[in-house]
mmCIF file of C-alpha atoms in Angstrom:
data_model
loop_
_atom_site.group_PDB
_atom_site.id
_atom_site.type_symbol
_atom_site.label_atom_id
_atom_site.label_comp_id
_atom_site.label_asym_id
_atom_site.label_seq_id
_atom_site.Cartn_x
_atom_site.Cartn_y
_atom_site.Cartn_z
ATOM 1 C CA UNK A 1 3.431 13.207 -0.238
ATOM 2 C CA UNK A 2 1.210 14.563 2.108
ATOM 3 C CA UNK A 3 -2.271 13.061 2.205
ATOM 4 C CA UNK A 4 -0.905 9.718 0.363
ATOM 5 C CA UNK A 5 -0.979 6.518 1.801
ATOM 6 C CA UNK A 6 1.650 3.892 0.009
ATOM 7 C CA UNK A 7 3.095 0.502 0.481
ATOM 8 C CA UNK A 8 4.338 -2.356 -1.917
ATOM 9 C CA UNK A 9 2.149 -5.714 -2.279
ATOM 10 C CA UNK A 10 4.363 -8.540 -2.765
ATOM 11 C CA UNK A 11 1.931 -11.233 -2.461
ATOM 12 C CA UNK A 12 -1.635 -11.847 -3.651
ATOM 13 C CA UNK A 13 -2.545 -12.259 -0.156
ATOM 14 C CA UNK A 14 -0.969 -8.874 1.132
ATOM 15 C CA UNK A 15 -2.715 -7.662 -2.063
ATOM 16 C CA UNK A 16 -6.173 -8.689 -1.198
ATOM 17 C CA UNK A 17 -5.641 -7.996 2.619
ATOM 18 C CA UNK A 18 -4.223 -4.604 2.123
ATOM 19 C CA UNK A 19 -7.757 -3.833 0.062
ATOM 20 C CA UNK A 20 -10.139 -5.530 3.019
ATOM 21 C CA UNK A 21 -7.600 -3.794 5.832
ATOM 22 C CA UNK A 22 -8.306 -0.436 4.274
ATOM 23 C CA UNK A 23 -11.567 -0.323 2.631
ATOM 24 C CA UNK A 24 -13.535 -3.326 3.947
ATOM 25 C CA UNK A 25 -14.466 -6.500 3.554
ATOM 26 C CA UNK A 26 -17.321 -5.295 0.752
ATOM 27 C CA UNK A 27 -14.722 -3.983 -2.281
ATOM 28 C CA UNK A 28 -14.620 -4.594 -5.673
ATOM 29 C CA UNK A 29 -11.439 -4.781 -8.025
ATOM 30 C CA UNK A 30 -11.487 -2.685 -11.526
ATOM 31 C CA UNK A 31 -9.150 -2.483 -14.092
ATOM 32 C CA UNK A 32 -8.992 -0.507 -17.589
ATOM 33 C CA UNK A 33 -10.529 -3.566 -20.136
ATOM 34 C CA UNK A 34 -9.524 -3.866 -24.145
ATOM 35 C CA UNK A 35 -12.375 -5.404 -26.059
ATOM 36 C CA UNK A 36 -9.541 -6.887 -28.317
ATOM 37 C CA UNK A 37 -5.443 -6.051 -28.694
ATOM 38 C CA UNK A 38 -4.915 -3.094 -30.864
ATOM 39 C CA UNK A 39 -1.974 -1.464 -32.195
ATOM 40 C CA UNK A 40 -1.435 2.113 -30.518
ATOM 41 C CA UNK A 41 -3.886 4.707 -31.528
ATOM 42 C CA UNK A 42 -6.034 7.249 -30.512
ATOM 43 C CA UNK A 43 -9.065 6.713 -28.303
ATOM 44 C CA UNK A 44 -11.857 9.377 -27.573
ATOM 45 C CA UNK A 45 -14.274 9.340 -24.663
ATOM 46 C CA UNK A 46 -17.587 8.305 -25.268
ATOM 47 C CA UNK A 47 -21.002 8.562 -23.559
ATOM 48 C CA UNK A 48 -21.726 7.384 -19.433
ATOM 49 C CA UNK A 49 -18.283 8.161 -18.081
ATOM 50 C CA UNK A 50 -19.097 7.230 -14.022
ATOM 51 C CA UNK A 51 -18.162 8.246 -11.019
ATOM 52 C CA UNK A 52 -16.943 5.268 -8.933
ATOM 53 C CA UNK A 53 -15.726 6.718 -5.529
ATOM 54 C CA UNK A 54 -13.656 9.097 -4.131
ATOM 55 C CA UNK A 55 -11.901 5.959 -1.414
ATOM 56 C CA UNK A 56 -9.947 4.328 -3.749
ATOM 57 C CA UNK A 57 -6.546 2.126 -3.779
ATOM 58 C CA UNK A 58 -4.553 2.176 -7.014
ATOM 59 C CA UNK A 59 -1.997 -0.500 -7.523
ATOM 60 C CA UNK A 60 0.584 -0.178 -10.419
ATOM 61 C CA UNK A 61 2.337 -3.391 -11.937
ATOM 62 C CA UNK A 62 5.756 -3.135 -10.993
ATOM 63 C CA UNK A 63 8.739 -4.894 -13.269
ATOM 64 C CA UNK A 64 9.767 -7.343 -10.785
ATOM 65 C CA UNK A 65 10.076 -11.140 -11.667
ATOM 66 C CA UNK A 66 7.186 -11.832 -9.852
ATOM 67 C CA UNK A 67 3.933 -10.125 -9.172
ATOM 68 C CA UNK A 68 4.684 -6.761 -7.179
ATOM 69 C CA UNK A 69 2.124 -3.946 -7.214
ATOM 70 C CA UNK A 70 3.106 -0.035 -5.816
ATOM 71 C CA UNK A 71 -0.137 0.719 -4.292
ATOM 72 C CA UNK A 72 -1.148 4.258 -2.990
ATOM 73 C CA UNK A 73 -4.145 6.235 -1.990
ATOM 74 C CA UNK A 74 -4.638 9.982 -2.425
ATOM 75 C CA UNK A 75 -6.860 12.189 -0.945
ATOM 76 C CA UNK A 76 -9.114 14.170 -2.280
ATOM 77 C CA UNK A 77 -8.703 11.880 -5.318
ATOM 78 C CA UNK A 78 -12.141 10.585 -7.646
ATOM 79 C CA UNK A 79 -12.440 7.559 -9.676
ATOM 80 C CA UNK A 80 -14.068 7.431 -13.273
ATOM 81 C CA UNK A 81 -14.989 4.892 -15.439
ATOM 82 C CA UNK A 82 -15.987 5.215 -18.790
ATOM 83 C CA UNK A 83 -15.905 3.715 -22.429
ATOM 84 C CA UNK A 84 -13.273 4.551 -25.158
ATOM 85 C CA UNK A 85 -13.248 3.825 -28.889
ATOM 86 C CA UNK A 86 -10.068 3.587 -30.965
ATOM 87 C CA UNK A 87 -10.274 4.888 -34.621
ATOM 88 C CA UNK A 88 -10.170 1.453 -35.491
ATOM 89 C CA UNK A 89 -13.338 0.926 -33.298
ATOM 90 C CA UNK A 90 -11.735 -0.755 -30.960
ATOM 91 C CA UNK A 91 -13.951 -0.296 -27.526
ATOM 92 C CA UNK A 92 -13.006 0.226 -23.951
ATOM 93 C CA UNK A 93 -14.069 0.969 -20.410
ATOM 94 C CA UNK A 94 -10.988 2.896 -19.040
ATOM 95 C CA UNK A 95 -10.387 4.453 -15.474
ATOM 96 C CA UNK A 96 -9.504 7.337 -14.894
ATOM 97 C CA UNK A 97 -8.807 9.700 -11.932
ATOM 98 C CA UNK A 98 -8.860 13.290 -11.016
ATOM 99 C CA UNK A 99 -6.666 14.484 -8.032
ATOM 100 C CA UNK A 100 -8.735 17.638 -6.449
ATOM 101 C CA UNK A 101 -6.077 18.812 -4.416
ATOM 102 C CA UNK A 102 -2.469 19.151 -5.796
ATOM 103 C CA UNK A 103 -1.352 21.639 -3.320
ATOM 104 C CA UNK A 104 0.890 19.468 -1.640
ATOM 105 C CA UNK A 105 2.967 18.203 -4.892
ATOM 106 C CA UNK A 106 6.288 18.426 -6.073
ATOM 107 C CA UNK A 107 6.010 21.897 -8.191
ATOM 108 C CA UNK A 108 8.439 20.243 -10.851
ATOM 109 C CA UNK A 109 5.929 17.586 -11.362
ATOM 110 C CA UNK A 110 5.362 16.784 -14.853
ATOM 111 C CA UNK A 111 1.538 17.219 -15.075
ATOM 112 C CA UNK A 112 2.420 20.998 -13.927
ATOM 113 C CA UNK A 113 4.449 21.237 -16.914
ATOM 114 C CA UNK A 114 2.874 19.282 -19.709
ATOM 115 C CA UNK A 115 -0.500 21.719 -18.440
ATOM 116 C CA UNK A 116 1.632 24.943 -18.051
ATOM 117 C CA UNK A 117 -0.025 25.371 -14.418
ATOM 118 C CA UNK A 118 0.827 25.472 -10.764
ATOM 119 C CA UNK A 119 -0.020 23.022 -7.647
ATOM 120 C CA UNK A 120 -3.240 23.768 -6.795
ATOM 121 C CA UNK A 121 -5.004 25.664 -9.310
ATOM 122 C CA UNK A 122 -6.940 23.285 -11.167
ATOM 123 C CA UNK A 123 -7.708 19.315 -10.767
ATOM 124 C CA UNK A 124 -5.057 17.202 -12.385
ATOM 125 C CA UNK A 125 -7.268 14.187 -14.449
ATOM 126 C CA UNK A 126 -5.435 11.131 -16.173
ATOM 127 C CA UNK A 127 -5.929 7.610 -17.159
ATOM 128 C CA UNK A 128 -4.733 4.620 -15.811
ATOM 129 C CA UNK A 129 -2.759 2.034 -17.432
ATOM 130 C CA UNK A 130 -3.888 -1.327 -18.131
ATOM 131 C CA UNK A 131 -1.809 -3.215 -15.854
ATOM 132 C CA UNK A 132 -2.926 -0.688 -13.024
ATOM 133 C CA UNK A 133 -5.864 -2.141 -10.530
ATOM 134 C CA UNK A 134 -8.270 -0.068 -8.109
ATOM 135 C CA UNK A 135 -10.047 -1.482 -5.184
ATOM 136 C CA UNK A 136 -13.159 0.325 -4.371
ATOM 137 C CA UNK A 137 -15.813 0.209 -1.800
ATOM 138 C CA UNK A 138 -18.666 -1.689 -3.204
#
């Protein structure tokens, strides 16, 4: 996709390398946290969602036998963190991030159909799974 940088890390040195190569050597490595396992349920937002950047490096847990992570950057892409609570009261601090431009996409995506609108009207915003990581500038 235009504007998206992508490659596979199949080693935790390529990994951490990959961050430093793009980014720096002053980056910091976030992940969604869960105060405690919980069964599925609903979570709302709370207060003092963050900004964290708009240079970031998602990597997504691949099922491999070993550890392999699908990394990508998009522009014109922000980062937010912020804390969730479960109806149990479960807390907590998700990431989340909001692609700007969606021009360039695949009109058949799915976020274009589960939010009945077209690439590049509106910001598309979504949270991150657990298993997904984000180097950021620090």
């Amino acid at each position: 996709m235009e504007g998206e940088t992508k490659y596979c890390a199949t080693s935790f040195e390529f990994f951490v390398d990959s961050g430093v190569s793009m980014l720096g050597k002053n980056i910091e490595l976030l992940s969604t946290e869960l105060e405690k396992e919980t069964q599925s349920q609903e979570f709302s937002v709370g207060e003092g969602v963050k900004m964290m950047g708009e240079s970031t490096i998602v990597c997504h847990k691949m099922e491999y036998a070993y550890a392999v992570f699908l990394c990508h950057s998009i522009d014109k892409t922000d980062l937010y963190n912020g804390p969730l609570v479960g109806e149990d009261g479960t807390k907590a601090t998700a990431l989340g991030v909001c692609h700007k431009d969606t021009s360039a996409w695949n009109p058949n995506h799915l976020a274009f159909q589960v939010l009945k609108v077209k690439p590049g009207t509106v910001p598309v915003c979504h949270f991150l799974a657990r298993d997904a990581h984000v180097w950021v500038p620090n």
